Short mmCIF file of C-alpha atoms in Angstrom, two decimals:
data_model
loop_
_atom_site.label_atom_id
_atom_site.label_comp_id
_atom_site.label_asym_id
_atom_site.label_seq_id
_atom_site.Cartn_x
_atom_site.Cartn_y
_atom_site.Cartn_z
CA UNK A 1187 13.45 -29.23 15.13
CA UNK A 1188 9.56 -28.82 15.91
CA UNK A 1189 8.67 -31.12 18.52
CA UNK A 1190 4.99 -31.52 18.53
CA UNK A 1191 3.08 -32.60 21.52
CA UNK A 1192 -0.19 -33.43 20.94
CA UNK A 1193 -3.03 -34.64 23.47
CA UNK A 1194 -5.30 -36.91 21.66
CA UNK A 1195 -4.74 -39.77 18.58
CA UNK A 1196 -6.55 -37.67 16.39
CA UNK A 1197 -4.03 -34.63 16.77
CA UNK A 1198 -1.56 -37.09 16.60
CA UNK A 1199 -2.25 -38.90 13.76
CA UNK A 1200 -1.91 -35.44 11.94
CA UNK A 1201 1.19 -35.10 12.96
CA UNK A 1202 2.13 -38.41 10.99
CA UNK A 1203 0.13 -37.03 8.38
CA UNK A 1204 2.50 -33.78 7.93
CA UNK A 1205 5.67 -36.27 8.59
CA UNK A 1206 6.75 -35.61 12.06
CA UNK A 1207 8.98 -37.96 13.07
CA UNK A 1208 7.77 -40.58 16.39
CA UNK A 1209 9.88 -39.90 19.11
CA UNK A 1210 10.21 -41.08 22.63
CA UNK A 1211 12.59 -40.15 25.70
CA UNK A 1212 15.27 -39.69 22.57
CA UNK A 1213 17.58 -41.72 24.35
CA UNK A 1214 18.58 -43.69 21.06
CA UNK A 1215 18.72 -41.65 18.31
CA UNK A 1216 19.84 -38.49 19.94
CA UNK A 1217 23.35 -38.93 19.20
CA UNK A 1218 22.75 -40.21 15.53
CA UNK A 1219 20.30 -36.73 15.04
CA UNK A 1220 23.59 -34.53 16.48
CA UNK A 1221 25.72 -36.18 13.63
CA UNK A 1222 23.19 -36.86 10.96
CA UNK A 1223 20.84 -33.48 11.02
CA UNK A 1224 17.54 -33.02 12.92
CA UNK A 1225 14.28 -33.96 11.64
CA UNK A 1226 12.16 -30.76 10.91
CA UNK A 1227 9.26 -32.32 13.17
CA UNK A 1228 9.17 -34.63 15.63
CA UNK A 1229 5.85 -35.82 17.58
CA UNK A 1230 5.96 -37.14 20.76
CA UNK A 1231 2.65 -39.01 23.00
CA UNK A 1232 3.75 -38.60 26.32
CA UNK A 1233 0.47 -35.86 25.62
CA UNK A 1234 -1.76 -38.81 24.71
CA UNK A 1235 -3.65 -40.45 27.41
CA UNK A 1236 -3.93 -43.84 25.73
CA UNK A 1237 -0.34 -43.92 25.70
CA UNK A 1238 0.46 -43.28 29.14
CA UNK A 1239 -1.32 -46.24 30.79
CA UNK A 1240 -0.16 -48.45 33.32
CA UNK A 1241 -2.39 -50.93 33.99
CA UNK A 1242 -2.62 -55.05 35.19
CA UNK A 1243 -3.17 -55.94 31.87
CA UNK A 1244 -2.11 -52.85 29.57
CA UNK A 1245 0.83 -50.50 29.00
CA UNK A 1246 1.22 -47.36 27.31
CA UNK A 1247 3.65 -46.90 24.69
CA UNK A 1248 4.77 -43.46 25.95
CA UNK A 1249 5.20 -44.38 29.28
CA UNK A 1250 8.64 -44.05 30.84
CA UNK A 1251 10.26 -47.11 32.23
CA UNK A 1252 10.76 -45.87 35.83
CA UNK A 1253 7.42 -46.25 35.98
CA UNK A 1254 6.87 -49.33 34.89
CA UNK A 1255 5.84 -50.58 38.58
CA UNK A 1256 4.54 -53.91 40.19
CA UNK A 1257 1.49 -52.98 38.69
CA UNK A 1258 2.17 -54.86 35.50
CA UNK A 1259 3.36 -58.71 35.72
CA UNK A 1260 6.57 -59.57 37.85
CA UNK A 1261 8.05 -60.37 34.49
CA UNK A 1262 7.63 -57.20 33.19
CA UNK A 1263 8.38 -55.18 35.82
CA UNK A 1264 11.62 -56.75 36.30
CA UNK A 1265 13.12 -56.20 32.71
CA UNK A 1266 11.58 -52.48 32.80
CA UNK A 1267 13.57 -52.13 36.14
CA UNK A 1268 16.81 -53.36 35.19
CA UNK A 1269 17.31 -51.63 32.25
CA UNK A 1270 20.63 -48.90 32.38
CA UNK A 1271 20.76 -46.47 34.82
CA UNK A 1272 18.33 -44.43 36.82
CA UNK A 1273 18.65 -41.87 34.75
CA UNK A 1274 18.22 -43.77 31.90
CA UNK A 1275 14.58 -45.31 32.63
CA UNK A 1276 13.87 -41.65 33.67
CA UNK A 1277 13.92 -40.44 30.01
CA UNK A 1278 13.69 -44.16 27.63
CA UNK A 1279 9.81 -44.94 26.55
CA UNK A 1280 8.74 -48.56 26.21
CA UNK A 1281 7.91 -48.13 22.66
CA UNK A 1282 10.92 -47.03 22.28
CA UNK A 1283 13.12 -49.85 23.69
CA UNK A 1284 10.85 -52.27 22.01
CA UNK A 1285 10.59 -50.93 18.53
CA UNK A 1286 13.86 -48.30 18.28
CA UNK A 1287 15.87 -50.30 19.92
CA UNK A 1288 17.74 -53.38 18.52
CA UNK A 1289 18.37 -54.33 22.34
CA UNK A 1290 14.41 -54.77 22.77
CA UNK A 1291 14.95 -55.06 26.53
CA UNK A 1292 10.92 -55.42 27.17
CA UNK A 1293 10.44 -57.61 24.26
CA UNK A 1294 10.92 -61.42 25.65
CA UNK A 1295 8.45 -59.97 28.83
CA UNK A 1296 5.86 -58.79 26.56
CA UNK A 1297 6.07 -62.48 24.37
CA UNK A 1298 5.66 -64.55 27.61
CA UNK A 1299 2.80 -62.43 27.89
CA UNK A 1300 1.40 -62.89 24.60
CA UNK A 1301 0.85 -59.20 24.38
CA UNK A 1302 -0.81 -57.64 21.64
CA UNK A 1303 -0.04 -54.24 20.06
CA UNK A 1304 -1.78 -51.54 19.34
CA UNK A 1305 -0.40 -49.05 16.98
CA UNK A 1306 -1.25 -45.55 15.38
CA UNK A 1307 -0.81 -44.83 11.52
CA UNK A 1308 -1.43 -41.40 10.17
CA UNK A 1309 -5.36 -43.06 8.80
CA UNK A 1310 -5.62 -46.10 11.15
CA UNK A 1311 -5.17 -47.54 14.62
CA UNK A 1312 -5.05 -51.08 14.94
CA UNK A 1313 -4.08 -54.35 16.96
CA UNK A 1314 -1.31 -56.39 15.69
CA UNK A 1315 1.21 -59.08 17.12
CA UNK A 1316 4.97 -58.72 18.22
CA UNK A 1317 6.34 -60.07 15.57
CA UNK A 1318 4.63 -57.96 12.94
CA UNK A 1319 5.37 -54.89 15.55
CA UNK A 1320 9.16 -55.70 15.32
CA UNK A 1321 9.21 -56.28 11.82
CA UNK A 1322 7.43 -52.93 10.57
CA UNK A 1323 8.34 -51.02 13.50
CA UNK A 1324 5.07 -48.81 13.87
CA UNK A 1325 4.65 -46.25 16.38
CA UNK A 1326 3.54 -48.45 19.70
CA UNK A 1327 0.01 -47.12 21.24
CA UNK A 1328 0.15 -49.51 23.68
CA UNK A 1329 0.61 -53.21 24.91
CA UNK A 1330 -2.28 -55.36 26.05
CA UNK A 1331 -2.34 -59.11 27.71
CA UNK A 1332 -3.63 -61.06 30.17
CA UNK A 1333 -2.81 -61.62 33.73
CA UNK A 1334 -0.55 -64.80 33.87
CA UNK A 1335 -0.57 -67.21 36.68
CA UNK A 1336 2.76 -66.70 37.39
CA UNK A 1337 6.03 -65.13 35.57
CA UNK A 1338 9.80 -64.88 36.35
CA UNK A 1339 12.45 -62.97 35.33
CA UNK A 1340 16.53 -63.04 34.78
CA UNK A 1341 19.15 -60.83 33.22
CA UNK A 1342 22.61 -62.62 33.39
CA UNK A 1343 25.24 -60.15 34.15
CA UNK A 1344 27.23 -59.59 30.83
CA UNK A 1345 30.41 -58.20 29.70
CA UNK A 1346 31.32 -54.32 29.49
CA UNK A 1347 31.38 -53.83 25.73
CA UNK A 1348 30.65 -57.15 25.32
CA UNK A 1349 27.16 -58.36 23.83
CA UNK A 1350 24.11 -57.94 25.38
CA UNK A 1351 23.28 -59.64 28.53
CA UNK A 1352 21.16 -62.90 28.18
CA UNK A 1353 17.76 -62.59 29.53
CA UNK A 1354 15.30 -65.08 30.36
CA UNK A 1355 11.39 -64.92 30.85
CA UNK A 1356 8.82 -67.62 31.20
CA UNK A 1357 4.86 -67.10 32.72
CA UNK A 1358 2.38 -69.92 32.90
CA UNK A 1359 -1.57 -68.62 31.38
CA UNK A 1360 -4.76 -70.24 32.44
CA UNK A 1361 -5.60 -70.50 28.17
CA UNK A 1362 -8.73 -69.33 27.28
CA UNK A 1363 -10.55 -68.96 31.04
CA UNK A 1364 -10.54 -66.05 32.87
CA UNK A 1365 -10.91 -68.16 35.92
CA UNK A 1366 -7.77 -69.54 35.93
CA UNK A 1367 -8.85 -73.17 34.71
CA UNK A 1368 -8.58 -73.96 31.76
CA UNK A 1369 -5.64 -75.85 30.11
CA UNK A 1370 -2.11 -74.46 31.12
CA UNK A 1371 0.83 -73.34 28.73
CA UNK A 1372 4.21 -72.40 29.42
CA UNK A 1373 5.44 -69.47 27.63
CA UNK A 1374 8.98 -68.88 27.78
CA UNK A 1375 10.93 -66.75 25.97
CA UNK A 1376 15.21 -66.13 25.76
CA UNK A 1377 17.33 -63.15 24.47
CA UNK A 1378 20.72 -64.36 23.02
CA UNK A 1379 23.24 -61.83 21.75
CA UNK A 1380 20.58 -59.73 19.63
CA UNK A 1381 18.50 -62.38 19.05
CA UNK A 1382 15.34 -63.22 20.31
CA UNK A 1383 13.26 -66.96 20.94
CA UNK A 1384 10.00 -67.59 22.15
CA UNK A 1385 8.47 -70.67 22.75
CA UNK A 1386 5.40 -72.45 24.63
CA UNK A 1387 4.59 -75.29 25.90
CA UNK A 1388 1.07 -77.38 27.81
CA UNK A 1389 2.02 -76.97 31.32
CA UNK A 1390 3.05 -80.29 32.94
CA UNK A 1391 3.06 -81.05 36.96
CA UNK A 1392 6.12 -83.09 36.19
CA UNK A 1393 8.95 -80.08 35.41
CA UNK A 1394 11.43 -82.44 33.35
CA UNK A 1395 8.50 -83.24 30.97
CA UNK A 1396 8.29 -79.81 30.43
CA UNK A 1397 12.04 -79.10 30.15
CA UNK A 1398 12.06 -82.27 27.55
CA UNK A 1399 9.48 -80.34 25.70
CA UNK A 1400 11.21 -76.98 25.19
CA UNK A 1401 14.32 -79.41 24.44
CA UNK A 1402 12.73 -80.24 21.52
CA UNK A 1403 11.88 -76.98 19.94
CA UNK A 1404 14.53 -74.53 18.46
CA UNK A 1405 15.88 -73.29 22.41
CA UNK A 1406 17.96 -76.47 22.20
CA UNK A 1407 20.11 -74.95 19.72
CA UNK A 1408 21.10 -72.49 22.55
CA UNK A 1409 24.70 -72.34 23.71
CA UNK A 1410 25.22 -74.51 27.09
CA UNK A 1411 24.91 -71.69 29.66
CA UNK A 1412 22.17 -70.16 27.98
CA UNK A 1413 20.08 -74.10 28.70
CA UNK A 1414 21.20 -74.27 32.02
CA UNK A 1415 19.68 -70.52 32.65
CA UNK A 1416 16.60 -71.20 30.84
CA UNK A 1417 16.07 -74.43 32.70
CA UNK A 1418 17.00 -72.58 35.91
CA UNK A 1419 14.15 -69.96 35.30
CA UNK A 1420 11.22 -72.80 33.82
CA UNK A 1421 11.92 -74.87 37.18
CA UNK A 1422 10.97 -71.37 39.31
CA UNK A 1423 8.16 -70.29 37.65
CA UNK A 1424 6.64 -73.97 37.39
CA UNK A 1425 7.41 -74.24 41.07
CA UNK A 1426 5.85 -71.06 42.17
CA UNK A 1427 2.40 -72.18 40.77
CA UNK A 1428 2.25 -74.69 43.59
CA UNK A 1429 1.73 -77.45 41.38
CA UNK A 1430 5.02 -78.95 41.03
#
């Protein structure tokens, strides 16, 4: 395999051009290459400035979790951090957990956020949301938002073997003013099994008028535990804005 490295998004769109394969810290499809056959080219970005950002409001789709820092929003921070081992978020990309991996570790951070996407074709680079960035599964320039109020974070320990562990986020955004004044909304989002919900809601002083709201969108088909955690993790965050 010819693993091509190159240092700009023009050199790298080329590479897509003469069908190099997008690949990150290899971490998931390493084992399926040893069985299957390697590509004859692979192209990674970790090369590609614009893909190796870390930023308060951007990420780079090359970067390596481990360093995925407080830099970024407590929310995402936290799900970048508790992802496998050490040695693991050493070597995984965060394009690659959120679009090669059916785990998507980083995704319900980066919903909360209501972070946009910015992928690379072989003729075009262009923003798109999450959902069209799961469903076509580009390769992942980068992740843009903006700075939330507040955000919180939880990964409920799961079963060896079992599942994958439910995770939680929720932020609260200032909408629309980058003063931090304009109307509120709640943006929560829940990882069940391998499925993911996102939801959002006007923020409320009053935290069981929120809680009622999110009750009545598709969350309350949830099992049980996976309410009380949500509700757990809403309550925080609402509290930590110091309105509630």
């Amino acid at each position: 395999m010819q693993l091509r490295l190159p240092s700009s998004i023009s050199d790298a769109q080329r590479c897509l051009a003469e069908g190099a394969i997008p690949i990150g810290g290899a971490t998931l499809v390493w084992a399926a290459w040893q069985r299957d056959g390697f590509p004859e080219k692979a192209v990674s970005l970790r090369h590609v400035p614009e893909a190796n950002v870390v930023g308060s409001e951007e990420l780079g789709g090359a970067v390596l979790l481990h360093r995925v820092d407080a830099t970024v929003p407590e929310v995402l921070h936290r799900a970048a951090s508790g992802i496998g081992t050490g040695a693991v978020r050493r070597t995984a990309t965060v394009g690659g957990n959120i679009v090669g991996s059916t785990l998507r570790c980083l995704l319900p951070a980066a919903l909360v956020l209501d972070a946009r996407a910015t992928v690379l074709e072989p003729g075009n680079v262009y923003d798109t949301d999450l959902g069209e960035l799961v469903a076509k599964r580009p390769l992942l320039l980068g992740l843009r938002w903006r700075t939330p109020l507040v955000s919180g974070y939880r990964k409920v320990e799961g079963d060896a073997g079992g599942p994958p562990p439910l995770v939680v986020a929720a932020a609260v955004h200032a909408d629309g003013d980058s003063d931090g004044n304009g109307p509120r909304q709640l943006r929560v989002a829940v990882r069940e099994g391998y499925e993911v919900l996102s939801e959002s809601t006007p923020f409320d002083r009053d935290a069981d008028q929120v809680l009622h709201a999110l009750e009545r969108t598709d969350l309350a088909a949830l099992p049980a535990a996976a309410r009380e955690h949500l509700r757990a993790q809403v309550t925080d965050v609402l509290v930590r804005t110091g309105e509630v």
